[in-house]
Amino acid sequence: MTARPLVIAVDGPTASGKGTIAQALAAHFGLPHLDTGLLYRAVGRQVLLNGGNPDSPADAAAACAFPDALLADPELRSEASGGLASRVSVHAPVRAALFERQRAFACQPGGAVLDGRDIGTVIAPEATAKLFVIASVEARARRRFSEMQRHHEQRGGSAVTLAEIEADLAARDARDRSRAEAPLRAAEDAVVLDNSAMTKDESVAEAIRIVERAVRRG
Ligand code: DC
């Protein structure tokens, strides 16, 4: 009998720490990792480069043919790109265009870790382990704020207030949860990891325990 490849789905809202957890799980279990949010960020950025409107399904669909080199653009990590990604991700043709690429990554023979919003529900419903990572909007805003402060200190840029970050996170949560296509929600068989009061190391250790339990259950 051949063992089933280990596929780990990590979903959750913006700035919940799911990316950090997914990376740590990939390193721990020796698996490749795909940050699916980056694909939506690239589409959002490409819409602007095309001079299009991110709220137009046709403009957003056309931007799905972005060049792979765009995925390495540091601008994709910005708050502005995150907001654009959230807007283009509501369009069904965009989700359909990005589906195959994510599905192929999830189905590679050696297993994989993917993080996003709909990995456990749509992209890899058969995943061995599904985590739904959450944290209070206050905790997420505080983390994002200190990250941005560090970033701005390095670049000497202008500051954003904590209240602005909280409002932006809440707006993105609402859009990601309420959209008709593959809304952000925990799969029925996902384990919820609330890391509001955890350090990064504690939340990674808990995520590893959750995956190990799921592997034992088979
Ligand atoms: O994880 P992130 O912040 O990079 O995601 C940016 C946006 O992309 C998010 O607000 C919604 C969208 N997204 C999605 O709809 N489905 C995914 N699997 C990943 C991201």
Short mmCIF file of C-alpha atoms and ligand atoms in Angstrom, two decimals:
data_model
loop_
_atom_site.label_atom_id
_atom_site.label_comp_id
_atom_site.label_asym_id
_atom_site.label_seq_id
_atom_site.Cartn_x
_atom_site.Cartn_y
_atom_site.Cartn_z
CA MET A 1 0.00 0.00 0.00
CA THR A 2 1.36 3.47 -0.89
CA ALA A 3 1.01 6.18 1.72
CA ARG A 4 -1.31 9.07 0.85
CA PRO A 5 0.72 12.26 0.17
CA LEU A 6 0.56 14.77 3.00
CA VAL A 7 -1.48 17.78 1.86
CA ILE A 8 -1.94 20.60 4.38
CA ALA A 9 -4.53 23.35 3.86
CA VAL A 10 -4.04 26.53 5.87
CA ASP A 11 -6.86 29.07 5.57
CA GLY A 12 -7.76 32.19 7.48
CA PRO A 13 -8.27 35.94 7.31
CA THR A 14 -5.71 38.61 6.46
CA ALA A 15 -2.79 38.94 8.89
CA SER A 16 -3.89 35.95 10.98
CA GLY A 17 -0.40 34.47 10.76
CA LYS A 18 -1.44 31.73 8.31
CA GLY A 19 1.46 32.47 5.96
CA THR A 20 4.04 32.17 8.74
CA ILE A 21 2.42 28.97 9.95
CA ALA A 22 2.23 27.50 6.44
CA GLN A 23 5.92 28.25 5.83
CA ALA A 24 6.90 26.70 9.16
CA LEU A 25 4.79 23.58 8.45
CA ALA A 26 6.40 23.24 5.01
CA ALA A 27 9.88 23.41 6.56
CA HIS A 28 8.97 21.00 9.38
CA PHE A 29 7.38 18.36 7.13
CA GLY A 30 9.74 18.95 4.16
CA LEU A 31 6.97 19.98 1.75
CA PRO A 32 6.72 22.63 -0.98
CA HIS A 33 4.59 25.67 -0.07
CA LEU A 34 2.28 27.86 -2.17
CA ASP A 35 1.08 31.25 -0.91
CA THR A 36 -2.10 31.46 -3.01
CA GLY A 37 -2.79 35.05 -1.92
CA LEU A 38 0.23 36.06 -3.98
CA LEU A 39 -1.56 34.89 -7.17
CA TYR A 40 -4.54 37.15 -6.41
CA ARG A 41 -2.16 39.99 -5.54
CA ALA A 42 -0.45 39.55 -8.92
CA VAL A 43 -3.82 39.73 -10.70
CA GLY A 44 -4.70 42.92 -8.80
CA ARG A 45 -1.37 44.50 -9.66
CA GLN A 46 -1.60 43.44 -13.33
CA VAL A 47 -5.04 45.10 -13.61
CA LEU A 48 -3.42 48.40 -12.66
CA LEU A 49 -0.50 47.85 -15.02
CA ASN A 50 -3.07 47.22 -17.79
CA GLY A 51 -4.83 50.47 -16.87
CA GLY A 52 -7.96 48.46 -15.96
CA ASN A 53 -10.52 48.52 -13.15
CA PRO A 54 -10.20 45.82 -10.44
CA ASP A 55 -13.97 45.84 -9.92
CA SER A 56 -14.62 44.93 -13.56
CA PRO A 57 -14.84 41.13 -14.05
CA ALA A 58 -13.54 41.44 -17.64
CA ASP A 59 -10.52 43.59 -16.69
CA ALA A 60 -9.70 41.28 -13.76
CA ALA A 61 -10.04 38.14 -15.91
CA ALA A 62 -7.70 39.62 -18.56
CA ALA A 63 -5.11 40.29 -15.83
CA CYS A 64 -4.91 36.57 -14.94
CA ALA A 65 -2.40 36.22 -17.79
CA PHE A 66 0.21 38.05 -15.70
CA PRO A 67 3.87 37.10 -16.34
CA ASP A 68 5.40 34.77 -13.72
CA ALA A 69 8.15 37.35 -13.06
CA LEU A 70 5.50 39.57 -11.44
CA LEU A 71 5.28 37.09 -8.54
CA ALA A 72 8.73 38.27 -7.41
CA ASP A 73 7.72 41.96 -7.31
CA PRO A 74 8.09 43.20 -3.68
CA GLU A 75 5.20 45.59 -4.31
CA LEU A 76 2.86 42.57 -4.12
CA ARG A 77 3.46 42.48 -0.34
CA SER A 78 2.06 45.98 0.18
CA GLU A 79 -1.27 46.79 1.83
CA ALA A 80 -2.43 48.35 -1.44
CA SER A 81 -1.81 45.09 -3.33
CA GLY A 82 -3.68 43.16 -0.61
CA GLY A 83 -6.69 45.42 -1.05
CA LEU A 84 -6.59 45.02 -4.85
CA ALA A 85 -6.31 41.24 -4.46
CA SER A 86 -9.39 41.17 -2.25
CA ARG A 87 -11.32 43.14 -4.91
CA VAL A 88 -10.32 41.00 -7.92
CA SER A 89 -10.85 37.77 -5.97
CA VAL A 90 -14.64 38.26 -5.87
CA HIS A 91 -14.91 37.62 -9.64
CA ALA A 92 -15.78 34.02 -10.64
CA PRO A 93 -13.65 34.09 -13.86
CA VAL A 94 -10.59 35.06 -11.80
CA ARG A 95 -11.10 32.19 -9.35
CA ALA A 96 -11.64 29.78 -12.27
CA ALA A 97 -8.47 30.99 -14.04
CA LEU A 98 -6.34 30.46 -10.93
CA PHE A 99 -7.94 27.13 -9.95
CA GLU A 100 -5.87 24.72 -12.12
CA ARG A 101 -2.54 26.17 -11.05
CA GLN A 102 -3.41 25.76 -7.35
CA ARG A 103 -5.00 22.34 -7.87
CA ALA A 104 -1.89 21.06 -9.70
CA PHE A 105 0.29 22.27 -6.82
CA ALA A 106 -1.96 20.52 -4.28
CA CYS A 107 -1.95 17.27 -6.28
CA GLN A 108 1.82 16.88 -6.77
CA PRO A 109 2.91 13.38 -5.77
CA GLY A 110 5.07 14.35 -2.78
CA GLY A 111 2.38 16.40 -1.02
CA ALA A 112 2.21 20.16 -0.38
CA VAL A 113 1.23 23.01 1.92
CA LEU A 114 -1.06 25.73 0.55
CA ASP A 115 -2.34 28.79 2.36
CA GLY A 116 -5.24 31.01 1.37
CA ARG A 117 -8.97 31.40 1.91
CA ASP A 118 -10.56 28.41 0.14
CA ILE A 119 -7.88 25.71 0.21
CA GLY A 120 -9.75 23.34 2.55
CA THR A 121 -13.14 24.04 0.94
CA VAL A 122 -12.44 24.30 -2.82
CA ILE A 123 -8.81 23.75 -3.88
CA ALA A 124 -7.92 20.68 -1.79
CA PRO A 125 -11.08 19.41 -0.05
CA GLU A 126 -9.32 16.02 0.35
CA ALA A 127 -6.37 17.53 2.29
CA THR A 128 -5.00 15.37 5.11
CA ALA A 129 -4.96 18.29 7.55
CA LYS A 130 -6.95 21.52 7.46
CA LEU A 131 -6.20 24.45 9.70
CA PHE A 132 -8.29 27.59 9.98
CA VAL A 133 -6.09 30.22 11.57
CA ILE A 134 -7.79 33.15 13.29
CA ALA A 135 -6.88 36.00 15.62
CA SER A 136 -8.87 38.98 16.89
CA VAL A 137 -8.89 42.00 14.59
CA GLU A 138 -7.08 43.95 17.37
CA ALA A 139 -4.27 41.38 17.59
CA ARG A 140 -3.90 41.24 13.81
CA ALA A 141 -3.86 45.04 13.49
CA ARG A 142 -1.21 45.32 16.25
CA ARG A 143 1.05 42.79 14.49
CA ARG A 144 0.58 44.45 11.11
CA PHE A 145 1.25 47.85 12.71
CA SER A 146 4.60 46.82 14.20
CA GLU A 147 5.57 45.11 10.94
CA MET A 148 4.81 48.31 9.03
CA GLN A 149 6.62 50.48 11.56
CA ARG A 150 9.75 48.37 11.10
CA HIS A 151 9.33 48.62 7.34
CA HIS A 152 8.81 52.39 7.40
CA GLU A 153 11.74 52.90 9.76
CA GLN A 154 13.92 51.21 7.17
CA ARG A 155 12.50 53.19 4.26
CA GLY A 156 11.77 56.45 6.09
CA GLY A 157 8.23 56.43 4.66
CA SER A 158 4.99 57.88 6.04
CA ALA A 159 3.14 56.23 8.93
CA VAL A 160 -0.33 54.68 8.97
CA THR A 161 -2.31 54.67 12.23
CA LEU A 162 -3.40 51.56 14.12
CA ALA A 163 -7.05 52.60 13.68
CA GLU A 164 -6.60 52.81 9.88
CA ILE A 165 -5.10 49.31 9.79
CA GLU A 166 -7.95 47.91 11.93
CA ALA A 167 -10.57 49.48 9.65
CA ASP A 168 -8.82 48.14 6.54
CA LEU A 169 -8.56 44.59 7.98
CA ALA A 170 -12.24 44.65 8.97
CA ALA A 171 -13.26 45.78 5.46
CA ARG A 172 -11.21 43.05 3.81
CA ASP A 173 -12.58 40.40 6.20
CA ALA A 174 -16.13 41.48 5.37
CA ARG A 175 -15.48 41.35 1.60
CA ASP A 176 -13.68 37.97 1.77
CA ARG A 177 -16.48 36.45 3.92
CA SER A 178 -19.50 37.81 2.10
CA ARG A 179 -18.52 37.18 -1.54
CA ALA A 180 -20.62 34.63 -3.45
CA GLU A 181 -17.62 32.74 -4.90
CA ALA A 182 -15.65 30.57 -2.47
CA PRO A 183 -16.11 32.87 0.55
CA LEU A 184 -13.69 32.73 3.46
CA ARG A 185 -15.05 30.09 5.86
CA ALA A 186 -13.68 27.15 7.81
CA ALA A 187 -14.20 23.73 6.19
CA GLU A 188 -16.39 21.50 8.38
CA ASP A 189 -13.40 19.27 9.10
CA ALA A 190 -10.93 22.11 9.72
CA VAL A 191 -9.33 22.66 13.12
CA VAL A 192 -9.59 26.28 14.26
CA LEU A 193 -6.36 27.70 15.66
CA ASP A 194 -7.00 31.00 17.48
CA ASN A 195 -3.57 32.53 18.04
CA SER A 196 -4.72 35.92 19.45
CA ALA A 197 -2.86 35.27 22.70
CA MET A 198 -0.03 33.11 21.34
CA THR A 199 3.52 33.93 20.32
CA LYS A 200 4.63 32.95 16.83
CA ASP A 201 6.52 29.91 18.21
CA GLU A 202 3.52 28.76 20.27
CA SER A 203 1.21 29.01 17.30
CA VAL A 204 3.62 27.09 15.02
CA ALA A 205 4.01 24.35 17.69
CA GLU A 206 0.22 24.07 17.98
CA ALA A 207 -0.13 23.87 14.18
CA ILE A 208 2.43 21.02 14.06
CA ARG A 209 0.45 19.14 16.77
CA ILE A 210 -2.78 19.59 14.77
CA VAL A 211 -1.16 18.17 11.61
CA GLU A 212 0.41 15.25 13.51
CA ARG A 213 -2.99 14.38 15.00
CA ALA A 214 -4.60 14.49 11.53
CA VAL A 215 -1.84 12.26 10.10
CA ARG A 216 -2.38 9.69 12.90
CA ARG A 217 -6.13 9.67 12.17
CA GLY A 218 -5.24 9.11 8.48
O1 DC B 1 -3.60 36.07 1.94
P1 DC B 1 -3.48 37.44 1.30
O2 DC B 1 -3.65 38.60 2.26
O3 DC B 1 -2.23 37.58 0.48
O4 DC B 1 -4.72 37.51 0.26
C1 DC B 1 -5.03 38.68 -0.44
C2 DC B 1 -6.46 38.58 -0.97
O5 DC B 1 -6.55 37.55 -1.97
C3 DC B 1 -7.52 38.22 0.06
O6 DC B 1 -8.05 39.38 0.67
C4 DC B 1 -8.55 37.46 -0.71
C5 DC B 1 -7.80 36.87 -1.88
N1 DC B 1 -7.54 35.43 -1.76
C6 DC B 1 -8.57 34.58 -2.11
O7 DC B 1 -9.66 35.04 -2.43
N2 DC B 1 -8.37 33.22 -2.08
C7 DC B 1 -7.18 32.72 -1.73
N3 DC B 1 -7.02 31.38 -1.72
C8 DC B 1 -6.13 33.58 -1.33
C9 DC B 1 -6.34 34.94 -1.35
#
